[in-house]
Short mmCIF file of C-alpha atoms and ligand atoms in Angstrom, two decimals:
data_model
loop_
_atom_site.label_atom_id
_atom_site.label_comp_id
_atom_site.label_asym_id
_atom_site.label_seq_id
_atom_site.Cartn_x
_atom_site.Cartn_y
_atom_site.Cartn_z
CA MET A 1206 -3.13 -30.84 -50.31
CA ILE A 1207 -5.68 -30.58 -53.07
CA GLU A 1208 -8.97 -32.31 -52.25
CA ASN A 1209 -9.97 -35.23 -54.46
CA ARG A 1210 -13.13 -33.60 -55.77
CA PHE A 1211 -14.22 -36.69 -57.64
CA LYS A 1212 -14.16 -38.72 -54.43
CA THR A 1213 -16.20 -35.99 -52.73
CA ALA A 1214 -18.71 -35.86 -55.62
CA LEU A 1215 -19.15 -39.63 -55.60
CA ALA A 1216 -19.66 -39.71 -51.83
CA ALA A 1217 -22.30 -36.95 -52.21
CA GLY A 1218 -24.07 -38.97 -54.96
CA ASP A 1219 -23.47 -36.25 -57.60
CA ARG A 1220 -23.93 -37.70 -61.07
CA GLN A 1221 -20.64 -37.91 -62.99
CA ILE A 1222 -20.61 -38.37 -66.75
CA GLY A 1223 -17.34 -39.88 -68.04
CA LEU A 1224 -15.35 -40.83 -71.09
CA TRP A 1225 -12.79 -43.58 -71.71
CA VAL A 1226 -9.39 -42.37 -72.90
CA ALA A 1227 -7.73 -45.33 -74.59
CA ALA A 1228 -5.61 -43.73 -77.31
CA GLY A 1229 -2.55 -43.66 -75.07
CA ASP A 1230 -1.51 -40.18 -76.26
CA PRO A 1231 -1.09 -37.01 -74.22
CA TYR A 1232 -2.10 -34.68 -77.04
CA VAL A 1233 -5.44 -36.56 -77.47
CA ALA A 1234 -5.89 -36.61 -73.71
CA SER A 1235 -5.39 -32.87 -73.60
CA LEU A 1236 -8.01 -32.33 -76.29
CA ILE A 1237 -10.51 -34.53 -74.47
CA GLY A 1238 -9.71 -32.77 -71.22
CA HIS A 1239 -11.45 -29.66 -72.53
CA ALA A 1240 -14.60 -31.42 -73.73
CA GLY A 1241 -16.53 -30.97 -70.47
CA PHE A 1242 -16.70 -34.52 -69.15
CA ASP A 1243 -16.83 -34.90 -65.36
CA TRP A 1244 -14.33 -37.77 -65.36
CA LEU A 1245 -11.94 -39.43 -67.74
CA VAL A 1246 -10.35 -42.87 -67.51
CA ILE A 1247 -6.80 -43.25 -68.71
CA ASP A 1248 -6.98 -46.88 -69.64
CA GLY A 1249 -3.91 -48.94 -68.78
CA GLU A 1250 -5.76 -52.20 -69.14
CA HIS A 1251 -6.76 -52.05 -72.77
CA GLY A 1252 -5.09 -48.86 -74.03
CA PRO A 1253 -1.44 -48.95 -75.24
CA ASN A 1254 -0.15 -47.42 -72.03
CA ASP A 1255 2.79 -47.83 -69.71
CA LEU A 1256 3.87 -45.82 -66.65
CA ARG A 1257 5.44 -43.08 -68.74
CA SER A 1258 2.54 -42.65 -71.15
CA ILE A 1259 0.14 -42.47 -68.20
CA LEU A 1260 2.40 -39.85 -66.59
CA ALA A 1261 2.40 -37.83 -69.81
CA GLN A 1262 -1.39 -37.93 -69.92
CA LEU A 1263 -1.69 -36.94 -66.24
CA GLN A 1264 0.53 -33.97 -67.04
CA ALA A 1265 -1.44 -33.14 -70.20
CA LEU A 1266 -4.66 -33.19 -68.13
CA GLU A 1267 -3.32 -30.99 -65.35
CA SER A 1268 -5.26 -27.94 -66.62
CA SER A 1269 -8.38 -29.97 -67.37
CA PRO A 1270 -11.45 -29.50 -65.14
CA SER A 1271 -12.26 -33.23 -65.58
CA ALA A 1272 -11.40 -35.65 -62.83
CA VAL A 1273 -8.80 -38.15 -63.92
CA VAL A 1274 -9.16 -41.84 -63.11
CA VAL A 1275 -6.39 -44.30 -63.98
CA ARG A 1276 -7.07 -47.93 -64.71
CA PRO A 1277 -4.09 -50.21 -64.16
CA PRO A 1278 -3.89 -53.48 -66.17
CA MET A 1279 -4.60 -55.37 -62.97
CA GLY A 1280 -4.71 -54.90 -59.21
CA GLU A 1281 -1.07 -55.50 -58.36
CA ALA A 1282 0.29 -53.62 -55.36
CA TRP A 1283 3.53 -52.69 -57.11
CA MET A 1284 1.68 -51.18 -60.10
CA ILE A 1285 -0.65 -49.30 -57.81
CA LYS A 1286 2.28 -47.85 -55.84
CA GLN A 1287 3.89 -46.56 -59.06
CA LEU A 1288 0.64 -45.03 -60.33
CA LEU A 1289 -0.03 -43.26 -57.05
CA ASP A 1290 3.57 -41.93 -56.96
CA ILE A 1291 3.25 -40.40 -60.44
CA GLY A 1292 0.16 -38.57 -59.22
CA ALA A 1293 -2.91 -40.70 -59.91
CA GLU A 1294 -5.41 -39.96 -57.16
CA THR A 1295 -8.28 -42.17 -58.31
CA LEU A 1296 -7.79 -45.77 -59.47
CA LEU A 1297 -10.22 -48.09 -61.19
CA VAL A 1298 -9.03 -51.63 -60.62
CA PRO A 1299 -10.29 -54.35 -63.02
CA MET A 1300 -11.28 -57.93 -62.26
CA VAL A 1301 -12.08 -57.73 -58.55
CA GLU A 1302 -14.06 -60.85 -57.55
CA THR A 1303 -14.08 -61.06 -53.77
CA ALA A 1304 -14.22 -58.86 -50.68
CA GLU A 1305 -10.79 -60.16 -49.66
CA GLN A 1306 -9.33 -58.98 -52.94
CA ALA A 1307 -11.00 -55.63 -52.44
CA ALA A 1308 -9.62 -55.31 -48.88
CA GLU A 1309 -6.07 -56.05 -50.20
CA LEU A 1310 -6.51 -53.20 -52.71
CA VAL A 1311 -7.62 -50.89 -49.92
CA ARG A 1312 -4.34 -51.73 -48.17
CA ALA A 1313 -2.36 -51.28 -51.38
CA VAL A 1314 -3.55 -47.66 -51.81
CA ARG A 1315 -2.84 -46.66 -48.18
CA TYR A 1316 0.26 -46.04 -46.19
CA PRO A 1317 1.05 -48.08 -43.06
CA PRO A 1318 -0.04 -48.77 -40.46
CA VAL A 1319 -3.49 -49.18 -42.06
CA GLY A 1320 -2.07 -50.16 -45.44
CA LYS A 1321 1.04 -51.28 -47.24
CA ARG A 1322 1.83 -48.53 -49.77
CA GLY A 1323 5.56 -48.04 -49.99
CA VAL A 1324 6.78 -44.64 -48.76
CA GLY A 1325 8.56 -42.81 -51.58
CA ALA A 1326 6.28 -40.00 -52.59
CA GLY A 1327 8.77 -37.49 -51.12
CA ILE A 1328 10.70 -37.81 -54.41
CA ALA A 1329 7.59 -38.16 -56.57
CA ARG A 1330 5.07 -36.12 -58.45
CA ALA A 1331 2.32 -37.20 -56.05
CA SER A 1332 3.64 -34.91 -53.34
CA ARG A 1333 4.50 -32.21 -55.91
CA PHE A 1334 8.08 -33.23 -55.15
CA SER A 1335 7.75 -32.66 -51.44
CA THR A 1336 6.04 -29.29 -51.72
CA VAL A 1337 2.76 -30.66 -50.41
CA ARG A 1338 3.08 -30.50 -46.65
CA ASN A 1339 2.12 -33.66 -44.77
CA TYR A 1340 1.46 -35.52 -48.05
CA VAL A 1341 1.92 -38.91 -46.45
CA GLN A 1342 -0.58 -38.05 -43.69
CA GLN A 1343 -3.20 -36.72 -46.12
CA ALA A 1344 -2.81 -39.22 -48.95
CA ASN A 1345 -4.76 -42.01 -47.25
CA GLU A 1346 -7.81 -39.75 -47.10
CA ASN A 1347 -7.41 -38.30 -50.54
CA VAL A 1348 -7.06 -41.52 -52.50
CA CYS A 1349 -10.19 -42.85 -54.22
CA LEU A 1350 -10.42 -46.59 -54.92
CA LEU A 1351 -12.94 -47.87 -57.42
CA VAL A 1352 -13.16 -51.55 -58.16
CA GLN A 1353 -14.58 -53.38 -61.19
CA ALA A 1354 -17.07 -56.24 -60.88
CA GLU A 1355 -17.03 -58.06 -64.20
CA SER A 1356 -17.55 -61.77 -63.69
CA ARG A 1357 -20.26 -64.07 -62.34
CA LYS A 1358 -18.17 -64.60 -59.23
CA ALA A 1359 -17.91 -60.84 -58.65
CA MET A 1360 -21.68 -60.42 -59.12
CA ASP A 1361 -22.28 -63.17 -56.58
CA ASN A 1362 -20.01 -61.34 -54.12
CA LEU A 1363 -21.17 -57.84 -55.05
CA SER A 1364 -22.67 -56.81 -51.74
CA ALA A 1365 -19.56 -57.91 -49.82
CA ILE A 1366 -17.21 -56.18 -52.31
CA ALA A 1367 -19.21 -52.93 -52.16
CA SER A 1368 -19.41 -53.04 -48.38
CA THR A 1369 -15.64 -53.32 -47.99
CA GLU A 1370 -14.40 -50.37 -46.02
CA GLY A 1371 -12.17 -48.18 -48.10
CA VAL A 1372 -13.82 -49.09 -51.41
CA ASP A 1373 -15.17 -45.80 -52.74
CA GLY A 1374 -17.28 -47.14 -55.59
CA VAL A 1375 -17.99 -50.25 -57.65
CA PHE A 1376 -18.05 -50.24 -61.43
CA ILE A 1377 -19.78 -53.01 -63.42
CA GLY A 1378 -17.86 -54.01 -66.56
CA PRO A 1379 -20.52 -55.21 -69.01
CA SER A 1380 -18.08 -56.44 -71.69
CA ASP A 1381 -16.15 -58.80 -69.44
CA LEU A 1382 -19.26 -59.80 -67.52
CA GLY A 1383 -21.04 -60.66 -70.76
CA ALA A 1384 -18.07 -62.63 -71.96
CA ASP A 1385 -17.90 -64.54 -68.69
CA MET A 1386 -21.55 -65.41 -68.99
CA GLY A 1387 -21.39 -66.37 -72.65
CA VAL A 1388 -23.72 -63.50 -73.58
CA THR A 1389 -23.16 -62.42 -77.20
CA ASP A 1390 -25.44 -59.40 -77.39
CA GLY A 1391 -25.62 -57.90 -73.90
CA ILE A 1392 -27.59 -54.85 -75.00
CA ALA A 1393 -30.53 -56.94 -76.31
CA ASP A 1394 -30.35 -59.65 -73.63
CA THR A 1395 -33.07 -58.78 -71.10
CA GLN A 1396 -31.84 -61.29 -68.48
CA PHE A 1397 -28.33 -59.85 -68.69
CA GLN A 1398 -29.65 -56.32 -68.41
CA ARG A 1399 -31.73 -57.35 -65.34
CA LEU A 1400 -28.57 -58.69 -63.74
CA ILE A 1401 -26.80 -55.36 -64.34
CA GLU A 1402 -29.77 -53.45 -62.96
CA ARG A 1403 -29.87 -55.61 -59.84
CA GLY A 1404 -26.10 -55.08 -59.55
CA ILE A 1405 -26.52 -51.29 -59.57
CA GLU A 1406 -29.20 -51.62 -56.88
CA THR A 1407 -27.02 -53.92 -54.76
CA ILE A 1408 -24.08 -51.54 -54.87
CA GLN A 1409 -26.24 -48.63 -53.88
CA ALA A 1410 -27.90 -50.67 -51.07
CA SER A 1411 -24.39 -51.16 -49.69
CA GLY A 1412 -24.06 -47.39 -49.47
CA LYS A 1413 -21.58 -47.07 -52.30
CA PRO A 1414 -21.83 -45.31 -55.70
CA ALA A 1415 -22.28 -47.57 -58.75
CA GLY A 1416 -20.53 -46.97 -62.07
CA ILE A 1417 -20.68 -48.46 -65.54
CA LEU A 1418 -19.65 -47.88 -69.16
CA THR A 1419 -21.69 -48.54 -72.24
CA PHE A 1420 -21.75 -46.98 -75.71
CA ASN A 1421 -25.53 -47.27 -75.79
CA GLU A 1422 -27.33 -43.99 -75.04
CA ALA A 1423 -30.66 -45.49 -74.03
CA LEU A 1424 -28.91 -47.86 -71.59
CA ASN A 1425 -26.84 -45.02 -70.14
CA HIS A 1426 -30.04 -43.06 -69.41
CA ARG A 1427 -31.59 -46.15 -67.86
CA TYR A 1428 -28.60 -46.72 -65.58
CA LEU A 1429 -28.64 -43.08 -64.57
CA GLU A 1430 -32.39 -43.32 -63.81
CA LEU A 1431 -31.59 -46.31 -61.58
CA GLY A 1432 -29.20 -44.11 -59.69
CA ALA A 1433 -25.79 -45.11 -61.13
CA THR A 1434 -23.49 -42.28 -60.08
CA PHE A 1435 -20.50 -42.49 -62.40
CA VAL A 1436 -21.46 -43.41 -65.94
CA ALA A 1437 -18.95 -43.41 -68.76
CA VAL A 1438 -20.88 -42.82 -72.01
CA GLY A 1439 -18.25 -43.42 -74.64
CA ALA A 1440 -14.60 -43.93 -75.57
CA ASP A 1441 -12.21 -41.80 -77.66
CA ILE A 1442 -11.37 -44.71 -79.96
CA ALA A 1443 -15.05 -45.55 -80.61
CA LEU A 1444 -15.78 -41.86 -81.30
CA PHE A 1445 -12.93 -41.60 -83.81
CA THR A 1446 -14.00 -44.85 -85.48
CA SER A 1447 -17.62 -43.82 -85.97
CA ALA A 1448 -16.77 -40.27 -86.99
CA LEU A 1449 -14.26 -41.56 -89.55
CA ALA A 1450 -16.66 -44.12 -90.98
CA ASP A 1451 -19.42 -41.51 -91.13
CA LEU A 1452 -17.23 -38.97 -92.94
CA ARG A 1453 -15.79 -41.52 -95.37
CA GLY A 1454 -19.26 -42.88 -96.06
CA ARG A 1455 -20.51 -39.52 -97.31
CA TYR A 1456 -18.26 -39.84 -100.34
CA PRO A 1457 -19.09 -43.17 -101.97
CA VAL A 1458 -16.30 -45.05 -103.77
CA THR A 1459 -16.80 -44.77 -107.55
CA SER A 1460 -14.99 -47.02 -109.94
CA LYS A 1461 -13.31 -45.42 -112.95
CA LYS A 1462 -13.54 -48.62 -114.99
O1 LIG B 1736 -15.85 -55.09 -69.08
C1 LIG B 1736 -16.04 -53.85 -69.40
O2 LIG B 1736 -17.07 -53.47 -69.97
C2 LIG B 1736 -14.96 -52.96 -69.09
O3 LIG B 1736 -14.17 -53.19 -68.25
C3 LIG B 1736 -14.81 -51.73 -69.96
C4 LIG B 1736 -14.06 -52.12 -71.18
O4 LIG B 1736 -12.80 -52.61 -70.82
C5 LIG B 1736 -13.85 -50.95 -72.11
O5 LIG B 1736 -12.57 -51.01 -72.67
C6 LIG B 1736 -14.77 -50.89 -73.26
O6 LIG B 1736 -14.80 -52.05 -74.04
#
């Protein structure tokens, strides 16, 4: 079985710089896979993805040195089972608000008797179609579960969520957290930023790596200084949008009238 190197790197506290992959396209994923990021998130929550498009992107990223993280739309056991069977090894589950919810997710990613993952990988890509010996025995150790804290309730329960055995890292979602708190400009809001900083510290104090995504370079450096381990610093769509606007803007529209 191939070791989940991303899980190992997180556990060792090795800084991981990531990128969101939300285009929902294997060709774009393949291109990004050679850009040198430590980790990539195939976004099934907000990207136009389904099981087959995620599969196609996992295949497209097979030769990429970047670790691949898959984000399901939500933390449903049946979705998790399907994603693990097509070969996702690291999951980032959105909207986790309590330690109980985190513990259920830990069970969802593991085979019985410790968990409740259905046993079908023998006919699936996860076991390289049964060519990985003892897949079922090794899978529980290999899987990496990251959970997202992105509401006031989650921030209140952060220490308990992070301390849950089997949770490999906690990622703060600033967009959803800001929305839940009624914060309109989270980047400029010092109280909101203090909450995030305290969150990063709480996660680390629980012995787990902290993660986050922002498109703001200064904030990303700040979070890294605070010790955040897995920091996503941009998204494919946002990069395309700004590059396109920049290019178009260099050729001002002139009226012929
Ligand atoms: O709440 C957040 O922030 C996230 O979960 C990340 C966003 O979903 C990402 O799509 C960027 O907007």
